[in-house]
């Protein structure tokens, strides 16, 4: 099974940037998705990318600010987050899957533990 570890979260001021990393090991995957979950809200799809490097759509609230990418070895997937807003504050998860709709959590079989992103003045 695929094991995923996120890193890169932290506390930043509005307008700041963070780059999250998701490192995969122990198996193969068809695609990687980034999700986030804020207190009192459902887990929300953010962006996705296939093993071959094809990116999937970004959630409208982050389009133009966030960019998903992966390294050439297909081990680490990144989420570059720019011009962060307080409403971006959440626990961010990466997940791997092989089939189904990329924006649906049920399509993912492996999940990381999450990394906290807090955007506050």
PDB file of C-alpha atoms in Angstrom:
ATOM      1  CA  UNK A   1       0.000   0.000   0.000  1.00  0.00           C
ATOM      2  CA  UNK A   2       1.052   3.574  -0.573  1.00  0.00           C
ATOM      3  CA  UNK A   3       2.223   5.530   2.438  1.00  0.00           C
ATOM      4  CA  UNK A   4       1.988   9.310   2.281  1.00  0.00           C
ATOM      5  CA  UNK A   5       3.649  11.931   4.443  1.00  0.00           C
ATOM      6  CA  UNK A   6       2.829  15.631   4.224  1.00  0.00           C
ATOM      7  CA  UNK A   7       5.066  18.458   5.331  1.00  0.00           C
ATOM      8  CA  UNK A   8       5.435  22.195   4.896  1.00  0.00           C
ATOM      9  CA  UNK A   9       2.493  23.558   6.830  1.00  0.00           C
ATOM     10  CA  UNK A  10       2.782  26.382   9.287  1.00  0.00           C
ATOM     11  CA  UNK A  11       1.609  29.803  10.366  1.00  0.00           C
ATOM     12  CA  UNK A  12       1.746  32.603   7.808  1.00  0.00           C
ATOM     13  CA  UNK A  13       0.284  36.066   7.445  1.00  0.00           C
ATOM     14  CA  UNK A  14      -2.333  36.827   4.800  1.00  0.00           C
ATOM     15  CA  UNK A  15      -0.667  37.267   1.437  1.00  0.00           C
ATOM     16  CA  UNK A  16       2.141  34.912   2.328  1.00  0.00           C
ATOM     17  CA  UNK A  17       3.176  31.653   0.699  1.00  0.00           C
ATOM     18  CA  UNK A  18       3.760  28.054   1.676  1.00  0.00           C
ATOM     19  CA  UNK A  19       4.801  24.983  -0.249  1.00  0.00           C
ATOM     20  CA  UNK A  20       3.401  21.688   0.925  1.00  0.00           C
ATOM     21  CA  UNK A  21       5.107  18.412   0.106  1.00  0.00           C
ATOM     22  CA  UNK A  22       3.634  14.934  -0.122  1.00  0.00           C
ATOM     23  CA  UNK A  23       6.078  12.051  -0.273  1.00  0.00           C
ATOM     24  CA  UNK A  24       4.829   8.648  -1.413  1.00  0.00           C
ATOM     25  CA  UNK A  25       6.424   5.309  -0.627  1.00  0.00           C
ATOM     26  CA  UNK A  26       5.619   1.612  -0.477  1.00  0.00           C
ATOM     27  CA  UNK A  27       3.439   1.335  -3.555  1.00  0.00           C
ATOM     28  CA  UNK A  28       2.151   2.797  -6.766  1.00  0.00           C
ATOM     29  CA  UNK A  29      -0.665   5.198  -7.499  1.00  0.00           C
ATOM     30  CA  UNK A  30      -2.670   6.519 -10.398  1.00  0.00           C
ATOM     31  CA  UNK A  31      -3.129  10.043  -9.086  1.00  0.00           C
ATOM     32  CA  UNK A  32      -2.461  12.268  -6.082  1.00  0.00           C
ATOM     33  CA  UNK A  33      -4.992  14.692  -4.716  1.00  0.00           C
ATOM     34  CA  UNK A  34      -4.741  17.488  -2.204  1.00  0.00           C
ATOM     35  CA  UNK A  35      -7.666  18.044   0.135  1.00  0.00           C
ATOM     36  CA  UNK A  36      -8.254  20.377   3.038  1.00  0.00           C
ATOM     37  CA  UNK A  37     -10.572  20.417   6.002  1.00  0.00           C
ATOM     38  CA  UNK A  38     -11.337  23.418   8.168  1.00  0.00           C
ATOM     39  CA  UNK A  39     -13.097  23.201  11.543  1.00  0.00           C
ATOM     40  CA  UNK A  40     -16.809  22.615  11.091  1.00  0.00           C
ATOM     41  CA  UNK A  41     -16.502  22.033   7.356  1.00  0.00           C
ATOM     42  CA  UNK A  42     -16.427  18.973   5.130  1.00  0.00           C
ATOM     43  CA  UNK A  43     -13.235  17.770   3.547  1.00  0.00           C
ATOM     44  CA  UNK A  44     -12.727  19.752   0.352  1.00  0.00           C
ATOM     45  CA  UNK A  45     -10.881  18.827  -2.813  1.00  0.00           C
ATOM     46  CA  UNK A  46      -8.171  21.332  -3.744  1.00  0.00           C
ATOM     47  CA  UNK A  47      -6.187  19.972  -6.708  1.00  0.00           C
ATOM     48  CA  UNK A  48      -4.969  16.730  -8.246  1.00  0.00           C
ATOM     49  CA  UNK A  49      -2.259  15.345 -10.491  1.00  0.00           C
ATOM     50  CA  UNK A  50      -1.798  11.993 -12.216  1.00  0.00           C
ATOM     51  CA  UNK A  51       1.227   9.724 -12.019  1.00  0.00           C
ATOM     52  CA  UNK A  52       2.020  10.832 -15.555  1.00  0.00           C
ATOM     53  CA  UNK A  53       1.957  14.499 -14.578  1.00  0.00           C
ATOM     54  CA  UNK A  54      -1.431  15.577 -15.888  1.00  0.00           C
ATOM     55  CA  UNK A  55      -3.011  18.030 -13.481  1.00  0.00           C
ATOM     56  CA  UNK A  56      -6.714  18.025 -12.697  1.00  0.00           C
ATOM     57  CA  UNK A  57      -8.868  21.033 -12.041  1.00  0.00           C
ATOM     58  CA  UNK A  58      -8.338  23.326  -9.104  1.00  0.00           C
ATOM     59  CA  UNK A  59     -11.165  24.229  -6.814  1.00  0.00           C
ATOM     60  CA  UNK A  60     -12.330  27.706  -7.928  1.00  0.00           C
ATOM     61  CA  UNK A  61     -11.399  29.346  -4.630  1.00  0.00           C
ATOM     62  CA  UNK A  62      -7.686  28.581  -5.135  1.00  0.00           C
ATOM     63  CA  UNK A  63      -7.314  28.762  -8.912  1.00  0.00           C
ATOM     64  CA  UNK A  64      -4.631  31.253  -9.853  1.00  0.00           C
ATOM     65  CA  UNK A  65      -3.058  31.095  -6.398  1.00  0.00           C
ATOM     66  CA  UNK A  66      -2.230  27.403  -5.896  1.00  0.00           C
ATOM     67  CA  UNK A  67      -0.176  25.170  -8.176  1.00  0.00           C
ATOM     68  CA  UNK A  68       0.198  21.402  -7.990  1.00  0.00           C
ATOM     69  CA  UNK A  69       3.293  19.677  -9.330  1.00  0.00           C
ATOM     70  CA  UNK A  70       5.491  16.638  -8.782  1.00  0.00           C
ATOM     71  CA  UNK A  71       9.148  15.762  -9.071  1.00  0.00           C
ATOM     72  CA  UNK A  72      10.585  13.845 -12.004  1.00  0.00           C
ATOM     73  CA  UNK A  73      10.991  10.708  -9.891  1.00  0.00           C
ATOM     74  CA  UNK A  74       7.252  10.777  -9.134  1.00  0.00           C
ATOM     75  CA  UNK A  75       7.967  10.456  -5.432  1.00  0.00           C
ATOM     76  CA  UNK A  76       7.012  13.886  -4.125  1.00  0.00           C
ATOM     77  CA  UNK A  77       3.984  15.964  -5.018  1.00  0.00           C
ATOM     78  CA  UNK A  78       3.936  19.660  -4.174  1.00  0.00           C
ATOM     79  CA  UNK A  79       1.241  22.203  -3.556  1.00  0.00           C
ATOM     80  CA  UNK A  80       2.564  25.734  -3.934  1.00  0.00           C
ATOM     81  CA  UNK A  81       0.222  28.137  -2.185  1.00  0.00           C
ATOM     82  CA  UNK A  82       0.556  31.853  -2.874  1.00  0.00           C
ATOM     83  CA  UNK A  83      -1.377  34.908  -1.735  1.00  0.00           C
ATOM     84  CA  UNK A  84      -2.824  32.961   1.137  1.00  0.00           C
ATOM     85  CA  UNK A  85      -6.053  34.086   2.741  1.00  0.00           C
ATOM     86  CA  UNK A  86      -7.478  33.381   6.203  1.00  0.00           C
ATOM     87  CA  UNK A  87     -10.123  31.183   4.599  1.00  0.00           C
ATOM     88  CA  UNK A  88      -7.332  28.904   3.358  1.00  0.00           C
ATOM     89  CA  UNK A  89      -6.648  27.878   6.948  1.00  0.00           C
ATOM     90  CA  UNK A  90      -7.219  24.143   7.292  1.00  0.00           C
ATOM     91  CA  UNK A  91      -5.553  20.815   7.744  1.00  0.00           C
ATOM     92  CA  UNK A  92      -4.234  19.838   4.329  1.00  0.00           C
ATOM     93  CA  UNK A  93      -4.129  16.191   3.322  1.00  0.00           C
ATOM     94  CA  UNK A  94      -2.624  14.437   0.366  1.00  0.00           C
ATOM     95  CA  UNK A  95      -4.139  11.204  -0.843  1.00  0.00           C
ATOM     96  CA  UNK A  96      -3.531   8.613  -3.549  1.00  0.00           C
ATOM     97  CA  UNK A  97      -5.990   6.725  -5.695  1.00  0.00           C
ATOM     98  CA  UNK A  98      -6.250   4.676  -8.855  1.00  0.00           C
ATOM     99  CA  UNK A  99      -9.741   5.201 -10.198  1.00  0.00           C
ATOM    100  CA  UNK A 100     -12.823   7.318  -9.847  1.00  0.00           C
ATOM    101  CA  UNK A 101     -13.443  11.045  -9.828  1.00  0.00           C
ATOM    102  CA  UNK A 102     -10.459  13.016  -8.593  1.00  0.00           C
ATOM    103  CA  UNK A 103     -12.560  15.470  -6.618  1.00  0.00           C
ATOM    104  CA  UNK A 104     -14.281  12.773  -4.542  1.00  0.00           C
ATOM    105  CA  UNK A 105     -12.625  11.614  -1.290  1.00  0.00           C
ATOM    106  CA  UNK A 106     -14.033   8.107  -1.776  1.00  0.00           C
ATOM    107  CA  UNK A 107     -11.810   7.708  -4.837  1.00  0.00           C
ATOM    108  CA  UNK A 108      -8.696   7.725  -2.658  1.00  0.00           C
ATOM    109  CA  UNK A 109      -7.436   4.655  -0.835  1.00  0.00           C
ATOM    110  CA  UNK A 110      -4.436   6.086   1.040  1.00  0.00           C
ATOM    111  CA  UNK A 111      -4.235   9.284   3.058  1.00  0.00           C
ATOM    112  CA  UNK A 112      -1.513  11.165   4.838  1.00  0.00           C
ATOM    113  CA  UNK A 113      -1.828  12.413   8.394  1.00  0.00           C
ATOM    114  CA  UNK A 114      -2.306  16.015   7.342  1.00  0.00           C
ATOM    115  CA  UNK A 115      -0.378  19.220   7.894  1.00  0.00           C
ATOM    116  CA  UNK A 116      -1.822  22.335   9.499  1.00  0.00           C
ATOM    117  CA  UNK A 117      -1.922  25.580   7.552  1.00  0.00           C
ATOM    118  CA  UNK A 118      -2.920  28.665   9.503  1.00  0.00           C
ATOM    119  CA  UNK A 119      -3.243  32.049   7.819  1.00  0.00           C
ATOM    120  CA  UNK A 120      -3.628  34.825  10.359  1.00  0.00           C
ATOM    121  CA  UNK A 121      -2.412  38.339  11.054  1.00  0.00           C
TER     122      UNK A 121
END
